[in-house]
mmCIF file of N, CA, C and O in Angstrom:
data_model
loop_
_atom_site.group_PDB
_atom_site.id
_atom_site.type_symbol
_atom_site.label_atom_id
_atom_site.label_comp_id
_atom_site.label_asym_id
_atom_site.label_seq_id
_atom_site.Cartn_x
_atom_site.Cartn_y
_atom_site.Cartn_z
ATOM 1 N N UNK A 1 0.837 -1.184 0.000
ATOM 2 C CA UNK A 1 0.000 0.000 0.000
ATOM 3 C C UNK A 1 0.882 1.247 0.000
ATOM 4 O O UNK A 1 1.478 1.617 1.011
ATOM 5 N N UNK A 2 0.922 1.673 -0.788
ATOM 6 C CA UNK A 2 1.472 3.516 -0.957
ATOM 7 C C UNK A 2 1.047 4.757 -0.460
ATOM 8 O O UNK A 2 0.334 5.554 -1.071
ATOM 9 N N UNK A 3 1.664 4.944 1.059
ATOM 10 C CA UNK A 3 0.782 6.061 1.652
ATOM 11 C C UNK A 3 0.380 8.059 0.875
ATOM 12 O O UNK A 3 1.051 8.713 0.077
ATOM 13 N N UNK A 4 -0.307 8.245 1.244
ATOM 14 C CA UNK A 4 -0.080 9.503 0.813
ATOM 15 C C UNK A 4 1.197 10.352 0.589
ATOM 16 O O UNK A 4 2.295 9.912 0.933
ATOM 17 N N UNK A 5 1.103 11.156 0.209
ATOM 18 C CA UNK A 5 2.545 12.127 -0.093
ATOM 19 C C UNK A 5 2.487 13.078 1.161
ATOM 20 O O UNK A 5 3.562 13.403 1.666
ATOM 21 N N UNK A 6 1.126 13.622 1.783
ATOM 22 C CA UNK A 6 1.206 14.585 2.707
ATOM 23 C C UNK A 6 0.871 13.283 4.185
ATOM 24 O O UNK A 6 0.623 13.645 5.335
ATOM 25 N N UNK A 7 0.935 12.170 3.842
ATOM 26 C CA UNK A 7 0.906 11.294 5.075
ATOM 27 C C UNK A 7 2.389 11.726 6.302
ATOM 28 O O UNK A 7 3.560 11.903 5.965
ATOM 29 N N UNK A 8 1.877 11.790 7.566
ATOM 30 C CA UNK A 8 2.951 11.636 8.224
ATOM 31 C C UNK A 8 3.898 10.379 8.406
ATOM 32 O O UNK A 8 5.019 10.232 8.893
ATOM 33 N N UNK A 9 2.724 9.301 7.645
ATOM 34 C CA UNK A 9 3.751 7.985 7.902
ATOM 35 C C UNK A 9 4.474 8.121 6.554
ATOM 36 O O UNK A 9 5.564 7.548 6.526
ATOM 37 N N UNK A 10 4.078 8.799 5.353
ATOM 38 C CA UNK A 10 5.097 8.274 4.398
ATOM 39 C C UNK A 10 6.513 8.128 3.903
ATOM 40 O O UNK A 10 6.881 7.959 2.740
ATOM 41 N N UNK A 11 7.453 8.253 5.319
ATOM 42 C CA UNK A 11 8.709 7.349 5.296
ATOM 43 C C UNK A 11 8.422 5.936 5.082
ATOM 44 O O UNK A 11 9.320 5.248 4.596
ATOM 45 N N UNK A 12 6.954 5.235 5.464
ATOM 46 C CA UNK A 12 6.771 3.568 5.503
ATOM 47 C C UNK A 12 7.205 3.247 3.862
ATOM 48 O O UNK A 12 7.882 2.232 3.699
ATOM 49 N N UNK A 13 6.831 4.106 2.568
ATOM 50 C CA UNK A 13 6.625 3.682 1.931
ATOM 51 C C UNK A 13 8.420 3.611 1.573
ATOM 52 O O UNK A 13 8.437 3.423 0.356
ATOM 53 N N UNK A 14 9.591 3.661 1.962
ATOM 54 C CA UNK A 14 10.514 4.077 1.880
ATOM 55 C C UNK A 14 11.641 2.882 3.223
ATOM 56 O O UNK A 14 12.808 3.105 3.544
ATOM 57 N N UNK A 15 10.983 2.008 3.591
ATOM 58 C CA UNK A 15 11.196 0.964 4.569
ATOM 59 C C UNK A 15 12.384 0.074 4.273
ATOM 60 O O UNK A 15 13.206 -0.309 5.105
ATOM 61 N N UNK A 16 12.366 -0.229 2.869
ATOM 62 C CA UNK A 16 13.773 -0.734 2.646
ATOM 63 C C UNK A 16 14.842 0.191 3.144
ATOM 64 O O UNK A 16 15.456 -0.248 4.117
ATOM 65 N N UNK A 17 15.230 1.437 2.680
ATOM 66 C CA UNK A 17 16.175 2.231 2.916
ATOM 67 C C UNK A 17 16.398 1.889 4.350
ATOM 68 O O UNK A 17 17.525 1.485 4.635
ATOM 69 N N UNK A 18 15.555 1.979 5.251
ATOM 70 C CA UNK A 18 15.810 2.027 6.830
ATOM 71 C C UNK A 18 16.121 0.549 7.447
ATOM 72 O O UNK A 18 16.342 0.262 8.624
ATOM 73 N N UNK A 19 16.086 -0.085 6.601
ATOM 74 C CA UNK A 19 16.430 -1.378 6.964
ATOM 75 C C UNK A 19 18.035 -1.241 6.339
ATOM 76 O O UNK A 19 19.071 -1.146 6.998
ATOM 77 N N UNK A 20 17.931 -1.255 5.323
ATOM 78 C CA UNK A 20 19.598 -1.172 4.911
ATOM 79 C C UNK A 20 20.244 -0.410 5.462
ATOM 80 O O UNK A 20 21.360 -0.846 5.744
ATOM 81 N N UNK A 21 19.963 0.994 5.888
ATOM 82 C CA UNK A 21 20.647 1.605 7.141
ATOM 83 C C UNK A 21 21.022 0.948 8.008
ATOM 84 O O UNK A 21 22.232 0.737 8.090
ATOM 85 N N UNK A 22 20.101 0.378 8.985
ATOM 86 C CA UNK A 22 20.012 -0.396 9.795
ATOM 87 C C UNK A 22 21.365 -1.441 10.249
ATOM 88 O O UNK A 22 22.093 -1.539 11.237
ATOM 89 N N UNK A 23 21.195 -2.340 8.539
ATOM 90 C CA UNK A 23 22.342 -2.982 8.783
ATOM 91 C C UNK A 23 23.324 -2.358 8.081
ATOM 92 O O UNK A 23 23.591 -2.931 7.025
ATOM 93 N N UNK A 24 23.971 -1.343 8.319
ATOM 94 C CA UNK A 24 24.842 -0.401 7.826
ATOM 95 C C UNK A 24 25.463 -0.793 6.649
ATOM 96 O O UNK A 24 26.541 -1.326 6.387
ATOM 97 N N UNK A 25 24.304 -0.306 5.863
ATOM 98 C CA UNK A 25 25.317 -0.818 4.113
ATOM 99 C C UNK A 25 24.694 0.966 3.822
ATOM 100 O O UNK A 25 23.742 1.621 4.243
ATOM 101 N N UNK A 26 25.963 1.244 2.778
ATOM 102 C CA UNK A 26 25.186 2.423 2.119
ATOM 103 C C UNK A 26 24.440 2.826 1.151
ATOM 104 O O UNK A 26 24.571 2.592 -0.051
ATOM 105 N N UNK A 27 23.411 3.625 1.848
ATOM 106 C CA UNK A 27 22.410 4.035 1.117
ATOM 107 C C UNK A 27 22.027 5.538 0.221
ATOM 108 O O UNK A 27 22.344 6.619 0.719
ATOM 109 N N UNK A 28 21.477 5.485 -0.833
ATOM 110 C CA UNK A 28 20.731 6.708 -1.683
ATOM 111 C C UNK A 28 20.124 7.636 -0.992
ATOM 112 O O UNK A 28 19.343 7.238 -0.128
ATOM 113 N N UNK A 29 20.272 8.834 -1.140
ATOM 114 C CA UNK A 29 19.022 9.669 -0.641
ATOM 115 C C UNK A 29 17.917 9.208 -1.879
ATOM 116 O O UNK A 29 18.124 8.586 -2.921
ATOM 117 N N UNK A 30 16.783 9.727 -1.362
ATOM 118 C CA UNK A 30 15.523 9.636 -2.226
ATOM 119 C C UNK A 30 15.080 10.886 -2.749
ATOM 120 O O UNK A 30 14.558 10.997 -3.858
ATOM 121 N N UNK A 31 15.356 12.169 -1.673
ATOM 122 C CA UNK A 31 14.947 13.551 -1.928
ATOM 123 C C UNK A 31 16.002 14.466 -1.758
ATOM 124 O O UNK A 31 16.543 14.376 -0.656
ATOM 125 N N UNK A 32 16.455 15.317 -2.515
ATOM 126 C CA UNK A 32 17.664 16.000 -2.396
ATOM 127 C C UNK A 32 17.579 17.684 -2.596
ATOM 128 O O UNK A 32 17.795 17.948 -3.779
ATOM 129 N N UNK A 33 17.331 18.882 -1.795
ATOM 130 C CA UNK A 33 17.487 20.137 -1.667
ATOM 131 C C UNK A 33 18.600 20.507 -2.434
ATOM 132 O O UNK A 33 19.776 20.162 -2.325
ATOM 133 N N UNK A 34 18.015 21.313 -3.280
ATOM 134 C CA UNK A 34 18.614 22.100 -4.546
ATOM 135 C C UNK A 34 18.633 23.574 -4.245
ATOM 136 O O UNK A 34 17.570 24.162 -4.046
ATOM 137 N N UNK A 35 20.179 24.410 -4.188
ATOM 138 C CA UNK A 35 19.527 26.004 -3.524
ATOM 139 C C UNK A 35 20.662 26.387 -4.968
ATOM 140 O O UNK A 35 21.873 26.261 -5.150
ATOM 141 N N UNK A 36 19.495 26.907 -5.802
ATOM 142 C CA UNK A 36 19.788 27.250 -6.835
ATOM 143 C C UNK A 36 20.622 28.884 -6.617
ATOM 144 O O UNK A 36 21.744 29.014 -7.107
ATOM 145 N N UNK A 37 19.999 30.017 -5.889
ATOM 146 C CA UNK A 37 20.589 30.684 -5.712
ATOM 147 C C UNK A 37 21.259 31.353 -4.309
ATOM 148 O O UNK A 37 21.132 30.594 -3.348
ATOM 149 N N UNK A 38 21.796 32.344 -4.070
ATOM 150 C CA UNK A 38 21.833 32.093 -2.471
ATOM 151 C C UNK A 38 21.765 33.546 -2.257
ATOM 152 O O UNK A 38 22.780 34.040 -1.765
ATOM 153 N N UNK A 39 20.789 34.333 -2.522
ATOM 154 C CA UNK A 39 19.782 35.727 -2.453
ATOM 155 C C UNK A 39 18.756 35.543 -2.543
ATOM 156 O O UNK A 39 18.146 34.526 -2.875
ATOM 157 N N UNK A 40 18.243 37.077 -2.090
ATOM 158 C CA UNK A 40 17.137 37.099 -1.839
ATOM 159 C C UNK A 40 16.491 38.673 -2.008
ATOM 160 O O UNK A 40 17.001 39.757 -1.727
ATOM 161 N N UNK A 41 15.349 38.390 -2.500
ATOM 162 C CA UNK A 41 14.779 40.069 -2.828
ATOM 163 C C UNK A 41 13.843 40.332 -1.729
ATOM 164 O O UNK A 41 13.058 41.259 -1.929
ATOM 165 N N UNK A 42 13.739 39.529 -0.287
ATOM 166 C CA UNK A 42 12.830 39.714 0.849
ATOM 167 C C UNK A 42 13.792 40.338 1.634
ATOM 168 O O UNK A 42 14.980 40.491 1.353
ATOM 169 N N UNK A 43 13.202 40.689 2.637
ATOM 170 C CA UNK A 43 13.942 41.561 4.193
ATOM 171 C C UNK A 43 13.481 41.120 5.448
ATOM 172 O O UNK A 43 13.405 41.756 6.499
ATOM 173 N N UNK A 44 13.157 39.853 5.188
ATOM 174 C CA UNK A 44 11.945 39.553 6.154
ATOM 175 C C UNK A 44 13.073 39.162 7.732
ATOM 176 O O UNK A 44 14.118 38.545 7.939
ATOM 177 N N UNK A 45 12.097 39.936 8.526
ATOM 178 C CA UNK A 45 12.677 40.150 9.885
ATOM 179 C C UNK A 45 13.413 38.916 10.511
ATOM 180 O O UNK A 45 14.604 39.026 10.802
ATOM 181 N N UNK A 46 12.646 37.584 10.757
ATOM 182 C CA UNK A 46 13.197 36.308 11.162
ATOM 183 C C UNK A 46 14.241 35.404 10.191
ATOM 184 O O UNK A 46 14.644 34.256 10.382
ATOM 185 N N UNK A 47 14.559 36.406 8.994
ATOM 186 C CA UNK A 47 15.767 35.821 8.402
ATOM 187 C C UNK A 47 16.974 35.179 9.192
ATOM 188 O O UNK A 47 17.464 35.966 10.002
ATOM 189 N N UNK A 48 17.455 34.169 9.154
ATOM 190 C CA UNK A 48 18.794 33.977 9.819
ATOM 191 C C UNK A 48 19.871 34.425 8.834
ATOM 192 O O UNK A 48 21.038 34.709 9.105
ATOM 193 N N UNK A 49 19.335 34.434 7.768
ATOM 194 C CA UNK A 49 20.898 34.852 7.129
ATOM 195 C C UNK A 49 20.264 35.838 6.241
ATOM 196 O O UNK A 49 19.447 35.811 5.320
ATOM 197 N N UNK A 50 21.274 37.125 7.160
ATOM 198 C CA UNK A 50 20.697 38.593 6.265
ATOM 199 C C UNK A 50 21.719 38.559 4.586
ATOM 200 O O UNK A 50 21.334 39.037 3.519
ATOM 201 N N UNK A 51 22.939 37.907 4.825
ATOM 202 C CA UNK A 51 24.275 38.073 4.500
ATOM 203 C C UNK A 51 23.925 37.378 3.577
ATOM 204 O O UNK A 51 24.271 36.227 3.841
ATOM 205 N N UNK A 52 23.334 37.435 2.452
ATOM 206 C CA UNK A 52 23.605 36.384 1.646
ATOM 207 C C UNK A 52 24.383 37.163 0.681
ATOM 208 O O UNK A 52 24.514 38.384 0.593
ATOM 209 N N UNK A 53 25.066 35.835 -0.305
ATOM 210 C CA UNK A 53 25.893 36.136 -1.615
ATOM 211 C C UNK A 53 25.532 35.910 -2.941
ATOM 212 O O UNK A 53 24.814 35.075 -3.493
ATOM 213 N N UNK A 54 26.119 36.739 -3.274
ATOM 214 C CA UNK A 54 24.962 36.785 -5.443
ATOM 215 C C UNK A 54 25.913 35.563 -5.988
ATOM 216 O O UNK A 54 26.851 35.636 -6.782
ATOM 217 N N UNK A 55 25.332 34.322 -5.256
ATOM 218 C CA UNK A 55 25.827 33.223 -5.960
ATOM 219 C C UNK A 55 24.467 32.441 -6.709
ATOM 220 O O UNK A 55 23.421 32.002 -6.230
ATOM 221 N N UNK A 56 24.937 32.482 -7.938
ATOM 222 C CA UNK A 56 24.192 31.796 -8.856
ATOM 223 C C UNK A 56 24.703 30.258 -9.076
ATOM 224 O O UNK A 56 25.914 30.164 -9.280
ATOM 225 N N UNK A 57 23.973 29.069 -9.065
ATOM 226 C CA UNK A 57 24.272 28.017 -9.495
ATOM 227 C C UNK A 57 24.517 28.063 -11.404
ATOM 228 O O UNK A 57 23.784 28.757 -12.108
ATOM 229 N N UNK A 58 25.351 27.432 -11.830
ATOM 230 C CA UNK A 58 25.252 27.372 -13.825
ATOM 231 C C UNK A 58 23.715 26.585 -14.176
ATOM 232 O O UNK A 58 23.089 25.921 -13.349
ATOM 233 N N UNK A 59 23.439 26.749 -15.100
ATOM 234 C CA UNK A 59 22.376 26.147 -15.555
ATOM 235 C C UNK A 59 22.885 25.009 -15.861
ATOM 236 O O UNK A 59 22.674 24.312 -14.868
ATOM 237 N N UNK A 60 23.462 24.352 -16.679
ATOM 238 C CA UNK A 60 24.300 23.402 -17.360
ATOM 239 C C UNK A 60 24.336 22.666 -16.321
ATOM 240 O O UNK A 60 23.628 21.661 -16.375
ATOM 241 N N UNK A 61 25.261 22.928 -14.871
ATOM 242 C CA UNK A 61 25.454 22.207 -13.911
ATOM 243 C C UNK A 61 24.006 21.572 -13.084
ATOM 244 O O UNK A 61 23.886 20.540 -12.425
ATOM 245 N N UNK A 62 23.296 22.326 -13.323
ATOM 246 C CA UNK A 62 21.826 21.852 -12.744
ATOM 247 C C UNK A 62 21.772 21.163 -13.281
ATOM 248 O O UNK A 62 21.860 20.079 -12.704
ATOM 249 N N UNK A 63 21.610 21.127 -14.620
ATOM 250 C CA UNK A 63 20.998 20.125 -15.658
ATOM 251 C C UNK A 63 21.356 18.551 -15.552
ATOM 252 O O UNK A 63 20.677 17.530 -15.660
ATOM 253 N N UNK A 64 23.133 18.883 -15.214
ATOM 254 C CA UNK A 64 23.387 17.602 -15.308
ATOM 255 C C UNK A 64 23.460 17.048 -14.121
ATOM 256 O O UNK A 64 23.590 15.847 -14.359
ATOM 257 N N UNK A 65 23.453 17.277 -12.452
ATOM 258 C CA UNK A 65 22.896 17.331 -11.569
ATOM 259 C C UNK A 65 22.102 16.500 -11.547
ATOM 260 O O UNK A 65 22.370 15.376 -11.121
ATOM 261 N N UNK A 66 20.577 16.932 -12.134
ATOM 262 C CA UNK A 66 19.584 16.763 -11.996
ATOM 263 C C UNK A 66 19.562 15.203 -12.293
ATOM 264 O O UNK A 66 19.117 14.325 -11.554
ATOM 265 N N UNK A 67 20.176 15.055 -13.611
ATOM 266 C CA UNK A 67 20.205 13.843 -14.244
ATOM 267 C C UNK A 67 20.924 12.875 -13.761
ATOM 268 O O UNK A 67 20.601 11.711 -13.997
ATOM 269 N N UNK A 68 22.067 13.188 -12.973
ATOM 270 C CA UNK A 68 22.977 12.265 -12.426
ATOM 271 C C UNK A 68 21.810 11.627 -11.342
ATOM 272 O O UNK A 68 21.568 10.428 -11.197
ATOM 273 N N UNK A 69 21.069 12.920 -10.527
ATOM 274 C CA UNK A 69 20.726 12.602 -9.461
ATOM 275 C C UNK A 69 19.556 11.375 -10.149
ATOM 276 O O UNK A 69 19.437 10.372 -9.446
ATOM 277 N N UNK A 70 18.832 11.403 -11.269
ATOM 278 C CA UNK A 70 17.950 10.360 -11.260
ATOM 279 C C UNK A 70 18.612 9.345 -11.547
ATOM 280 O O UNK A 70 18.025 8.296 -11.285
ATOM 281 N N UNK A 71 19.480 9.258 -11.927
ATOM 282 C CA UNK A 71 20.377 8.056 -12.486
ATOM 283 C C UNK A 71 20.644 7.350 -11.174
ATOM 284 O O UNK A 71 20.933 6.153 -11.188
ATOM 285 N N UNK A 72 20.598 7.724 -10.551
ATOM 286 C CA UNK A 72 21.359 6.533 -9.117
ATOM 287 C C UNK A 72 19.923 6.888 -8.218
ATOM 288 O O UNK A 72 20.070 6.901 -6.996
ATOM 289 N N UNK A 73 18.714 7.142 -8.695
ATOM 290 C CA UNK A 73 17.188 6.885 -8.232
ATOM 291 C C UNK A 73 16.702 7.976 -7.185
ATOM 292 O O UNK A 73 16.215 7.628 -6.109
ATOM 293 N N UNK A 74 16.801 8.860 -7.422
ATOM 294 C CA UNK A 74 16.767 10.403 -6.266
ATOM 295 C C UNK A 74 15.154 10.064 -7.113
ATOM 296 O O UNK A 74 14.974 9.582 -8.231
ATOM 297 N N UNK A 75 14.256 10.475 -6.201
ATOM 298 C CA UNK A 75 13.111 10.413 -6.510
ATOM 299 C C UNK A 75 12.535 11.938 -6.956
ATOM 300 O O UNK A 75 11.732 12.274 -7.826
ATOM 301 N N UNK A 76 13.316 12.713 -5.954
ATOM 302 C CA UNK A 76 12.451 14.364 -5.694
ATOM 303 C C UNK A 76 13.786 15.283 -5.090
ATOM 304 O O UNK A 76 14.616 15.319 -4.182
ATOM 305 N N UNK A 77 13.352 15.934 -6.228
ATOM 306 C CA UNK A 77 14.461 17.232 -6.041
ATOM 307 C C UNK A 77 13.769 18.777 -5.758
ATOM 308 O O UNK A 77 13.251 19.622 -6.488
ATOM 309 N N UNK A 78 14.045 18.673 -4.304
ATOM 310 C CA UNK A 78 13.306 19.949 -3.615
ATOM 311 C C UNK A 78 13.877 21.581 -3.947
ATOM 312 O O UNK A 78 15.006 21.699 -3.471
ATOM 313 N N UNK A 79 13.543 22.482 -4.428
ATOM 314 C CA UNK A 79 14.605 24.081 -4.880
ATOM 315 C C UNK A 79 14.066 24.749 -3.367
ATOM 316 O O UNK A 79 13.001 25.081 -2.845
ATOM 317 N N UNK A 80 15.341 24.720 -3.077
ATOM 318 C CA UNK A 80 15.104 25.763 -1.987
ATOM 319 C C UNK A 80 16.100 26.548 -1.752
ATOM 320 O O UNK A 80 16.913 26.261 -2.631
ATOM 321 N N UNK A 81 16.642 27.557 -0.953
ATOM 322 C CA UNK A 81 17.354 28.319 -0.992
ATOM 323 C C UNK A 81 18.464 28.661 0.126
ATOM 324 O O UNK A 81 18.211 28.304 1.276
ATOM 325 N N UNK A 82 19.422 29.189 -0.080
ATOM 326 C CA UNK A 82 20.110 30.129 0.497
ATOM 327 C C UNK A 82 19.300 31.523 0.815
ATOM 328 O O UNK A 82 19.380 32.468 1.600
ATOM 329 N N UNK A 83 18.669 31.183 -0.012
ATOM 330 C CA UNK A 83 17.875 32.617 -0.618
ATOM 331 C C UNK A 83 16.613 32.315 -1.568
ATOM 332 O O UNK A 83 16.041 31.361 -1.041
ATOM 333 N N UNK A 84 15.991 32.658 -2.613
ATOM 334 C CA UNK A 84 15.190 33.112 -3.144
ATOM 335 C C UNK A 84 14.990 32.097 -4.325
ATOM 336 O O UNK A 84 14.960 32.625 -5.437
ATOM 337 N N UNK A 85 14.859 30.849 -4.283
ATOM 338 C CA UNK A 85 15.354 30.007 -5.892
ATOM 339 C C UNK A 85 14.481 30.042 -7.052
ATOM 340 O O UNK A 85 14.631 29.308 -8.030
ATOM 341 N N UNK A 86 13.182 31.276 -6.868
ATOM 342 C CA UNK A 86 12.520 31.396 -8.035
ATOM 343 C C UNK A 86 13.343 32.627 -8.985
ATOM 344 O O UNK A 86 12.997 32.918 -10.130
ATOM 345 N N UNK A 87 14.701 33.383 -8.116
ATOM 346 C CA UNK A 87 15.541 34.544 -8.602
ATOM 347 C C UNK A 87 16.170 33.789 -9.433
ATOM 348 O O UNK A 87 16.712 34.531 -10.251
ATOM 349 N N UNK A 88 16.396 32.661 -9.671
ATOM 350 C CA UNK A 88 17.269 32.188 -11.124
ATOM 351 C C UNK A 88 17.451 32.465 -12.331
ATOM 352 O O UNK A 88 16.737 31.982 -13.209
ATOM 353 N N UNK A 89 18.251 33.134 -12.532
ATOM 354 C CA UNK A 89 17.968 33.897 -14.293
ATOM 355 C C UNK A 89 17.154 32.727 -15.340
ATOM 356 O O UNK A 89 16.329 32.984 -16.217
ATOM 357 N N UNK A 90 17.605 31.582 -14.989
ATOM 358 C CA UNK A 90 17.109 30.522 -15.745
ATOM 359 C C UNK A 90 16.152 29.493 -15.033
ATOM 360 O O UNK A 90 16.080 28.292 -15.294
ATOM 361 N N UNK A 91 15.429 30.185 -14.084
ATOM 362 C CA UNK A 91 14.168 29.249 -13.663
ATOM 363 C C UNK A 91 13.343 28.639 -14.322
ATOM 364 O O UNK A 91 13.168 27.440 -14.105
ATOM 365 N N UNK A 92 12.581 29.355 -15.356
ATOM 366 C CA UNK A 92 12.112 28.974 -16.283
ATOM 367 C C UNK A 92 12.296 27.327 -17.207
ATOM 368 O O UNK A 92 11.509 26.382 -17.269
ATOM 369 N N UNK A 93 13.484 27.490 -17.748
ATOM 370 C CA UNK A 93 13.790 26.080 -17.693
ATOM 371 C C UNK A 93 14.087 25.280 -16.574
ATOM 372 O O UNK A 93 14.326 24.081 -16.717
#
């Protein structure tokens, strides 16, 4: 049975991994945080990091990233940020 996506149990569906942990062999991530850029066009008060840097990830390097990451079975690649990851000159693609 395949729990929901917003289930709190749905690590179950993901049970092998924690077993192979378990017996310490190494394992894949399944979901992997992508911080495409590391700015931000907010000011928002509870920021921890006011300091950010106008670092842009390459597009190219995403690309192939992306692909490596399905190649060895990354299921879900989360964009999140340093900062702001819809600021990507190349979000779009």
């Amino acid at each position: 049975m395949k729990l929901d996506a917003f289930s709190p149990f749905k690590f179950l569906n993901h049970i092998d991994k924690f077993i192979e942990l378990a017996e310490g062999k190494d394992i894949l991530p399944i979901m992997v945080e992508l911080h495409p850029v590391n700015f931000c066009n907010h000011d928002c008060i509870w920021c921890l990091d006011s300091l950010h840097s106008p670092l842009v990830l390459d597009k190219k390097f995403i690309f192939k990233l992306i692909k490596e990451l399905k190649g060895i079975g990354v299921k879900s690649v989360l964009l999140k940020g340093g900062g702001e990851p819809l600021l990507h000159p190349d979000i779009k693609e």
